[in-house]
XYZ file of C-alpha atoms in Angstrom:
468
model
C 1.071 7.503 44.899
C 1.248 5.345 48.039
C -1.700 3.001 48.410
C -3.694 3.625 51.575
C -3.877 0.655 53.875
C -6.621 0.545 56.506
C -5.382 0.966 60.062
C -6.503 -1.359 62.850
C -5.705 -0.301 66.412
C -5.283 -3.373 68.615
C -5.421 -2.455 72.300
C -3.604 -5.005 74.424
C -0.589 -7.178 73.554
C -1.506 -10.329 75.432
C -2.400 -13.624 73.693
C -5.625 -12.281 72.113
C -4.083 -9.002 70.965
C -0.997 -10.659 69.511
C -2.999 -13.305 67.658
C -5.279 -10.606 66.246
C -2.391 -8.350 65.239
C -0.580 -11.154 63.408
C -3.738 -12.326 61.620
C -4.695 -8.816 60.481
C -1.194 -7.759 59.463
C -0.783 -10.873 57.338
C -3.877 -9.853 55.352
C -2.987 -6.346 54.243
C -4.057 -4.226 57.210
C -1.681 -1.866 58.950
C -1.779 -2.666 62.680
C -0.965 -0.318 65.535
C -0.497 -2.451 68.647
C -1.033 -0.323 71.757
C -0.048 -1.766 75.132
C 0.645 -0.535 78.653
C 3.632 -2.814 79.236
C 7.233 -2.354 78.155
C 7.198 -5.741 76.397
C 4.535 -7.709 74.564
C 3.007 -10.785 76.178
C 0.375 -9.466 78.564
C -0.049 -10.956 82.016
C 0.082 -14.525 80.730
C 3.429 -14.140 78.956
C 4.835 -11.460 81.272
C 8.605 -11.243 80.734
C 11.351 -10.463 83.274
C 12.950 -7.026 82.936
C 15.871 -7.113 80.512
C 18.258 -5.823 83.173
C 17.551 -8.795 85.439
C 19.498 -11.211 83.242
C 17.062 -14.117 83.555
C 18.788 -17.218 82.168
C 15.703 -19.450 81.905
C 12.528 -17.312 81.778
C 10.681 -20.280 80.274
C 10.838 -21.964 83.689
C 8.174 -19.529 84.891
C 5.775 -20.257 82.017
C 3.923 -23.021 80.293
C 3.084 -22.938 76.569
C 6.471 -21.300 76.013
C 6.711 -22.543 72.422
C 3.459 -20.767 71.613
C 4.960 -17.565 72.991
C 8.080 -18.026 70.866
C 5.943 -18.372 67.736
C 3.966 -15.252 68.622
C 7.135 -13.304 69.351
C 8.757 -14.412 66.074
C 5.634 -13.478 64.105
C 5.503 -10.045 65.726
C 9.185 -9.431 64.982
C 8.615 -10.346 61.335
C 5.729 -7.909 60.945
C 7.591 -5.171 62.822
C 10.557 -5.533 60.480
C 8.241 -5.368 57.437
C 6.539 -2.233 58.823
C 3.168 -3.950 58.865
C 2.852 -3.541 62.651
C 3.752 -0.588 64.862
C 4.164 -1.509 68.524
C 3.508 1.385 70.914
C 4.763 0.405 74.377
C 4.033 2.044 77.721
C 0.771 3.461 76.373
C -2.094 3.477 78.888
C -5.322 3.899 76.909
C -7.814 6.084 78.751
C -10.435 6.677 76.067
C -11.461 5.529 72.575
C -13.645 7.923 70.614
C -15.712 7.073 67.595
C -15.397 9.733 64.896
C -16.596 10.242 61.367
C -14.856 7.552 59.348
C -12.867 6.041 62.200
C -11.654 6.196 65.784
C -9.213 8.080 67.998
C -7.377 6.076 70.656
C -6.087 8.310 73.457
C -3.302 6.984 75.676
C -1.108 8.309 78.476
C 2.576 7.895 77.641
C 5.309 6.278 79.729
C 5.697 5.709 83.465
C 4.990 9.347 84.337
C 1.666 9.319 82.428
C 1.581 13.110 82.234
C 1.303 13.380 78.438
C -1.163 11.860 76.033
C -0.806 10.641 72.472
C -3.457 9.704 69.946
C -3.714 6.910 67.389
C -6.101 7.372 64.440
C -7.577 4.141 63.156
C -10.233 2.819 60.803
C -11.137 0.039 63.228
C -10.458 -0.908 66.842
C -9.908 -4.331 68.362
C -10.221 -4.511 72.143
C -8.026 -7.166 73.763
C -7.862 -5.559 77.186
C -7.865 -8.763 79.237
C -9.194 -9.196 82.751
C -8.388 -8.285 86.314
C -8.533 -10.075 89.636
C -11.434 -10.091 92.023
C -10.541 -10.197 95.711
C -13.364 -10.315 98.235
C -12.700 -8.627 101.604
C -12.187 -10.459 104.881
C -10.759 -9.387 108.254
C -7.064 -8.556 107.861
C -6.957 -8.480 104.063
C -5.360 -5.007 104.024
C -2.277 -6.108 106.000
C 1.120 -5.817 104.261
C 1.990 -9.309 103.101
C -1.493 -10.007 101.742
C -1.252 -9.800 97.946
C -3.454 -10.886 95.081
C -2.673 -14.245 93.523
C -1.992 -12.569 90.180
C 0.159 -9.949 91.912
C 2.340 -12.666 93.407
C 2.678 -14.252 89.975
C 3.530 -10.892 88.382
C 6.289 -10.277 90.945
C 7.722 -13.690 90.192
C 7.484 -13.504 86.393
C 8.286 -9.843 85.864
C 10.664 -9.081 88.722
C 12.014 -12.537 89.657
C 10.974 -11.623 93.197
C 9.338 -13.763 95.848
C 6.683 -11.841 97.806
C 7.726 -13.793 100.909
C 9.441 -16.916 102.162
C 6.447 -18.692 103.734
C 3.125 -18.537 101.945
C -0.490 -19.631 101.834
C -2.352 -19.427 98.505
C -6.101 -19.102 98.963
C -9.437 -18.210 97.408
C -10.971 -19.944 94.427
C -10.287 -20.431 90.720
C -7.778 -22.127 88.419
C -5.237 -19.281 88.792
C -4.360 -20.550 92.270
C -2.703 -23.668 90.829
C 0.061 -21.977 88.780
C 0.591 -19.428 91.551
C 1.127 -22.083 94.221
C 3.384 -24.230 92.044
C 5.314 -21.177 90.807
C 6.016 -19.904 94.317
C 7.064 -23.358 95.494
C 9.367 -23.902 92.499
C 11.001 -20.515 93.137
C 11.906 -21.451 96.701
C 8.992 -20.308 98.866
C 7.595 -22.656 101.485
C 3.930 -22.950 100.514
C 2.096 -24.339 103.537
C -1.246 -24.824 101.790
C -3.381 -24.146 98.742
C -6.769 -23.265 100.280
C -9.578 -23.698 97.717
C -13.220 -23.005 98.606
C -14.564 -25.261 95.839
C -14.812 -28.962 96.547
C -14.391 -32.207 94.555
C -18.148 -32.614 94.222
C -18.383 -29.313 92.327
C -16.234 -30.883 89.605
C -17.542 -34.460 89.622
C -21.014 -33.209 88.665
C -19.549 -31.799 85.440
C -17.471 -34.816 84.390
C -18.794 -34.846 80.819
C -17.587 -31.302 80.223
C -14.087 -32.091 81.481
C -13.883 -35.132 79.209
C -14.463 -32.854 76.206
C -11.281 -30.888 77.006
C -8.540 -33.494 77.585
C -5.724 -30.959 77.220
C -7.135 -28.941 80.119
C -7.456 -32.099 82.202
C -3.817 -32.933 81.505
C -2.815 -29.391 82.455
C -4.648 -29.669 85.774
C -3.080 -33.075 86.457
C 0.341 -31.554 85.806
C -0.242 -28.870 88.407
C -1.483 -31.480 90.894
C 1.694 -33.500 90.358
C 3.843 -30.432 90.980
C 1.964 -29.668 94.191
C 2.714 -33.208 95.372
C 6.362 -32.890 94.371
C 6.728 -29.696 96.392
C 4.665 -31.167 99.269
C 1.999 -28.477 99.089
C -1.243 -29.742 100.649
C -4.431 -28.789 98.829
C -7.256 -27.989 101.234
C -10.513 -28.113 99.250
C -13.790 -26.836 100.710
C -11.724 -24.558 102.963
C -11.462 -20.785 103.286
C -9.228 -18.205 104.936
C -11.470 -16.490 107.481
C -8.949 -13.991 108.836
C -5.418 -12.680 108.362
C -3.473 -11.818 111.535
C -0.647 -9.407 112.248
C 0.269 -6.035 113.675
C 2.570 -4.244 111.243
C 2.437 -7.003 108.641
C 1.005 -10.472 108.041
C 2.020 -13.064 110.616
C -0.571 -15.830 110.204
C -3.936 -16.782 108.729
C -6.903 -18.710 110.076
C -8.316 -21.425 107.828
C -11.619 -23.246 108.293
C -13.495 -26.031 106.524
C -16.817 -25.174 104.854
C -20.127 -26.928 105.323
C -22.569 -27.726 102.507
C -23.991 -24.179 102.710
C -20.578 -22.520 102.426
C -20.271 -21.548 106.095
C -17.194 -22.292 108.251
C -17.714 -25.493 110.247
C -17.459 -25.061 114.029
C -14.321 -26.608 115.479
C -12.363 -26.674 112.201
C -10.498 -23.372 112.471
C -6.750 -23.740 112.201
C -4.008 -21.108 112.397
C -1.134 -21.227 109.883
C 1.919 -19.015 110.429
C 3.122 -17.349 107.218
C 4.496 -14.033 105.957
C 2.579 -14.043 102.645
C -1.017 -14.706 101.661
C -1.680 -14.799 97.907
C -5.444 -14.598 97.528
C -7.855 -14.362 94.610
C -11.489 -15.133 93.878
C -11.456 -15.334 90.100
C -11.137 -12.832 87.278
C -13.415 -10.199 85.785
C -13.267 -8.860 82.205
C -11.846 -5.392 81.561
C -14.719 -3.632 79.802
C -14.154 0.081 80.506
C -13.124 0.987 76.957
C -15.928 -1.087 75.460
C -18.499 0.541 77.736
C -17.161 3.984 76.854
C -17.735 3.183 73.188
C -21.274 2.035 73.934
C -20.696 -1.688 73.343
C -23.376 -3.947 74.765
C -22.447 -6.333 77.565
C -23.587 -9.861 78.381
C -23.341 -9.834 82.173
C -19.778 -8.744 82.956
C -18.440 -9.478 79.434
C -18.505 -7.666 76.103
C -21.070 -9.173 73.738
C -19.658 -10.303 70.379
C -20.949 -12.212 67.368
C -19.338 -15.168 65.581
C -16.740 -12.820 64.037
C -15.892 -11.288 67.449
C -17.618 -8.051 66.397
C -19.304 -5.911 69.021
C -22.568 -4.158 68.244
C -20.624 -0.931 67.580
C -19.574 -0.876 63.888
C -15.818 -1.005 63.442
C -15.122 -2.414 66.926
C -14.048 -6.004 67.623
C -13.258 -7.632 70.971
C -11.347 -10.785 71.847
C -9.893 -12.602 74.826
C -10.784 -12.167 78.472
C -12.797 -8.993 77.799
C -15.452 -11.202 76.158
C -15.353 -13.741 78.995
C -12.632 -15.277 81.143
C -11.286 -18.360 79.424
C -7.494 -18.633 79.463
C -4.804 -18.169 76.851
C -5.861 -20.853 74.354
C -9.358 -19.432 74.046
C -7.894 -15.917 73.814
C -5.618 -16.997 70.957
C -8.548 -18.508 69.065
C -10.740 -15.441 69.528
C -7.897 -13.100 68.608
C -7.202 -15.032 65.410
C -10.869 -14.884 64.382
C -11.163 -11.194 65.235
C -7.996 -10.292 63.331
C -9.127 -12.126 60.192
C -12.605 -10.624 60.344
C -11.265 -7.101 60.881
C -8.787 -7.421 58.014
C -11.496 -8.591 55.620
C -14.059 -5.976 56.543
C -11.631 -3.056 56.677
C -10.382 -3.916 53.189
C -13.893 -4.145 51.774
C -14.089 -7.927 51.522
C -16.701 -10.366 52.806
C -15.194 -12.590 55.522
C -15.214 -16.325 54.887
C -15.791 -18.180 58.181
C -14.277 -21.331 56.653
C -10.880 -19.633 56.927
C -11.039 -19.700 60.725
C -13.100 -22.868 61.203
C -10.484 -24.651 63.408
C -10.257 -21.602 65.683
C -14.059 -21.430 65.846
C -14.251 -25.072 66.945
C -11.670 -24.398 69.646
C -13.661 -21.368 70.744
C -16.907 -23.348 71.024
C -15.306 -26.164 72.975
C -13.434 -23.924 75.400
C -16.341 -21.561 76.009
C -18.380 -24.557 77.124
C -15.507 -25.790 79.286
C -14.959 -22.472 81.046
C -18.666 -21.927 81.552
C -18.726 -25.156 83.533
C -15.506 -24.195 85.301
C -17.031 -20.883 86.391
C -19.990 -22.757 87.864
C -17.689 -25.138 89.737
C -15.652 -22.305 91.232
C -18.621 -20.015 91.935
C -18.428 -18.055 95.187
C -21.572 -18.090 97.326
C -22.118 -14.360 97.993
C -24.556 -14.807 100.856
C -21.990 -16.881 102.768
C -18.649 -15.083 102.560
C -20.192 -11.785 103.646
C -21.114 -13.346 107.000
C -17.400 -13.472 107.855
C -16.833 -9.782 107.097
C -16.905 -7.859 110.393
C -18.192 -4.280 110.590
C -14.618 -3.092 111.234
C -13.297 -4.665 108.009
C -12.281 -2.110 105.371
C -14.064 -2.935 102.118
C -12.944 0.108 100.062
C -9.238 0.728 100.533
C -9.003 3.980 98.616
C -11.598 5.749 100.776
C -11.156 3.546 103.887
C -14.854 2.665 104.000
C -15.748 -0.150 106.398
C -18.329 -2.893 106.020
C -20.198 -1.314 108.928
C -20.576 1.952 107.013
C -21.915 0.081 103.977
C -24.388 -1.859 106.105
C -25.543 1.359 107.761
C -26.117 2.934 104.339
C -28.399 0.014 103.432
C -30.095 -0.755 106.737
C -30.457 2.737 108.208
C -30.236 5.171 105.297
C -32.214 3.054 102.841
C -29.698 2.582 100.022
C -31.097 0.024 97.595
C -28.470 -0.061 94.866
C -24.715 0.155 94.485
C -24.728 3.718 93.156
C -26.617 5.002 96.210
C -24.239 3.137 98.529
C -21.368 4.861 96.732
C -22.946 8.310 97.141
C -23.627 7.776 100.847
C -20.297 6.194 101.822
C -17.773 7.227 99.115
C -17.035 3.526 98.532
C -15.653 3.333 95.001
C -14.836 7.041 94.668
C -11.078 6.651 95.096
C -8.187 6.056 92.708
C -9.471 2.729 91.382
C -13.001 4.120 90.884
C -14.489 0.935 92.256
C -12.660 -1.479 89.959
C -11.148 -3.298 92.943
C -13.779 -2.850 95.640
C -17.110 -2.982 93.758
C -17.637 -6.777 94.055
C -16.895 -6.666 97.777
C -19.017 -3.589 98.457
C -21.902 -5.035 96.434
C -21.717 -8.317 98.347
C -21.706 -6.660 101.758
C -24.541 -4.332 100.693
C -26.575 -7.148 99.200
C -26.883 -5.187 95.949
C -26.562 -6.396 92.379
C -23.143 -5.839 90.807
C -24.221 -3.672 87.882
C -21.673 -2.425 85.311
C -20.675 1.193 85.933
C -20.113 2.991 82.644
C -17.073 5.210 83.077
C -16.185 7.981 80.655
C -12.463 7.482 81.312
C -10.876 4.053 81.616
C -8.181 5.252 84.026
C -7.252 8.352 86.053
C -6.106 11.175 83.741
C -4.222 14.370 84.731
C -6.265 17.547 84.340
C -3.508 18.943 82.128
C -4.137 16.171 79.608
C -7.876 16.829 79.572
C -7.251 20.557 79.112
C -4.806 20.030 76.235
C -5.721 21.059 72.659
C -8.319 18.854 71.037
C -5.929 17.712 68.278
C -2.812 16.193 69.882
C -0.086 14.828 67.663
C -0.833 11.378 66.306
C 1.584 8.591 67.292
C 1.233 6.572 64.105
């Protein structure tokens, strides 16, 4: 008789998911790694398509040796049948059932069929997504997210344009600007709304993470080498163009976060890569009933959520970069393996990872504060004609009318009155912008489905064939 091994479904094959899968598989648990991409690695280790013939993909990455170790470990477990890697699987729902869970995913690029994975436990490593706040002209072709520009470069070996400005706020802007410049784009400026003083006030925190300081210094050196000026305490106030982006206007910010009179400057470019930080992906966790801490999934010292049998690791528990994701994934994988096999976890086994987690959580908490966007200030630059919800083409003026004239006092009422957030993305992209313009709190919206699902899939028999 074949001995039953507990099954752990790991959703997401980025740094956290890979670290968790390797840790759990090495300790007797059968792992089903479910990911939406064709190759493992997530956004951080996004790989060029095999048909592109990239000779030096490592040139587009840092921490490449870490990726090679993860890739080798995954290959070993795949060959030993300890891990099953399901690619091109877009998870739209996780259901808790008697004695386990069902993970439902749309299959392949067409996403017209669904498959199901049965598991004894679930580990959510669903990562994060970019936040882009609206401004006049942000819907022009040629305006892309900072992460989107990086994805084009890493995954498609494609430059989004020949002349670029990188703008917004957050540490992601640094690798995007240096990556575009190294690939041959003329990057006229890195426009960062945070200023040096925001970082000087937290000097003790930076000193506790010397590796991160060295990483930042490396990016600064590359910006100098490629002659990319860094404009701190500046913001893009408008993007200009008729059929596509032709230029942007940049202005310096005063102490209150408002553009200083007389400082506006026009920069001609065909690409604007813009981002205002990252937000955790929590749809699946919310669907399972997991409690949140602000925008992040709440976990304990073992990376367990408050739903029995569900762990979470990486950006879904708080934005913190690949090293923190690896540490959390390792802890979560070890904890899940122990508990699913009926053992009591021993925290001493992951003590080094726990120390890394503590140190980096403190570091990124301070980093978030340094890069914080002042909501009451950026909204002043959003004209009534600016589209704030692309899917439904809702303008800032319509949102302001819903609040000022129709009496909307929360984000849900604004949505009902204007249709903002009712389109394809279901508010995932536009909610921060709509909330800012409306002056409403950005409250988590619990969604039954984590992504759009064809009606034919929802109407299918209740017991689809398992993919395990």
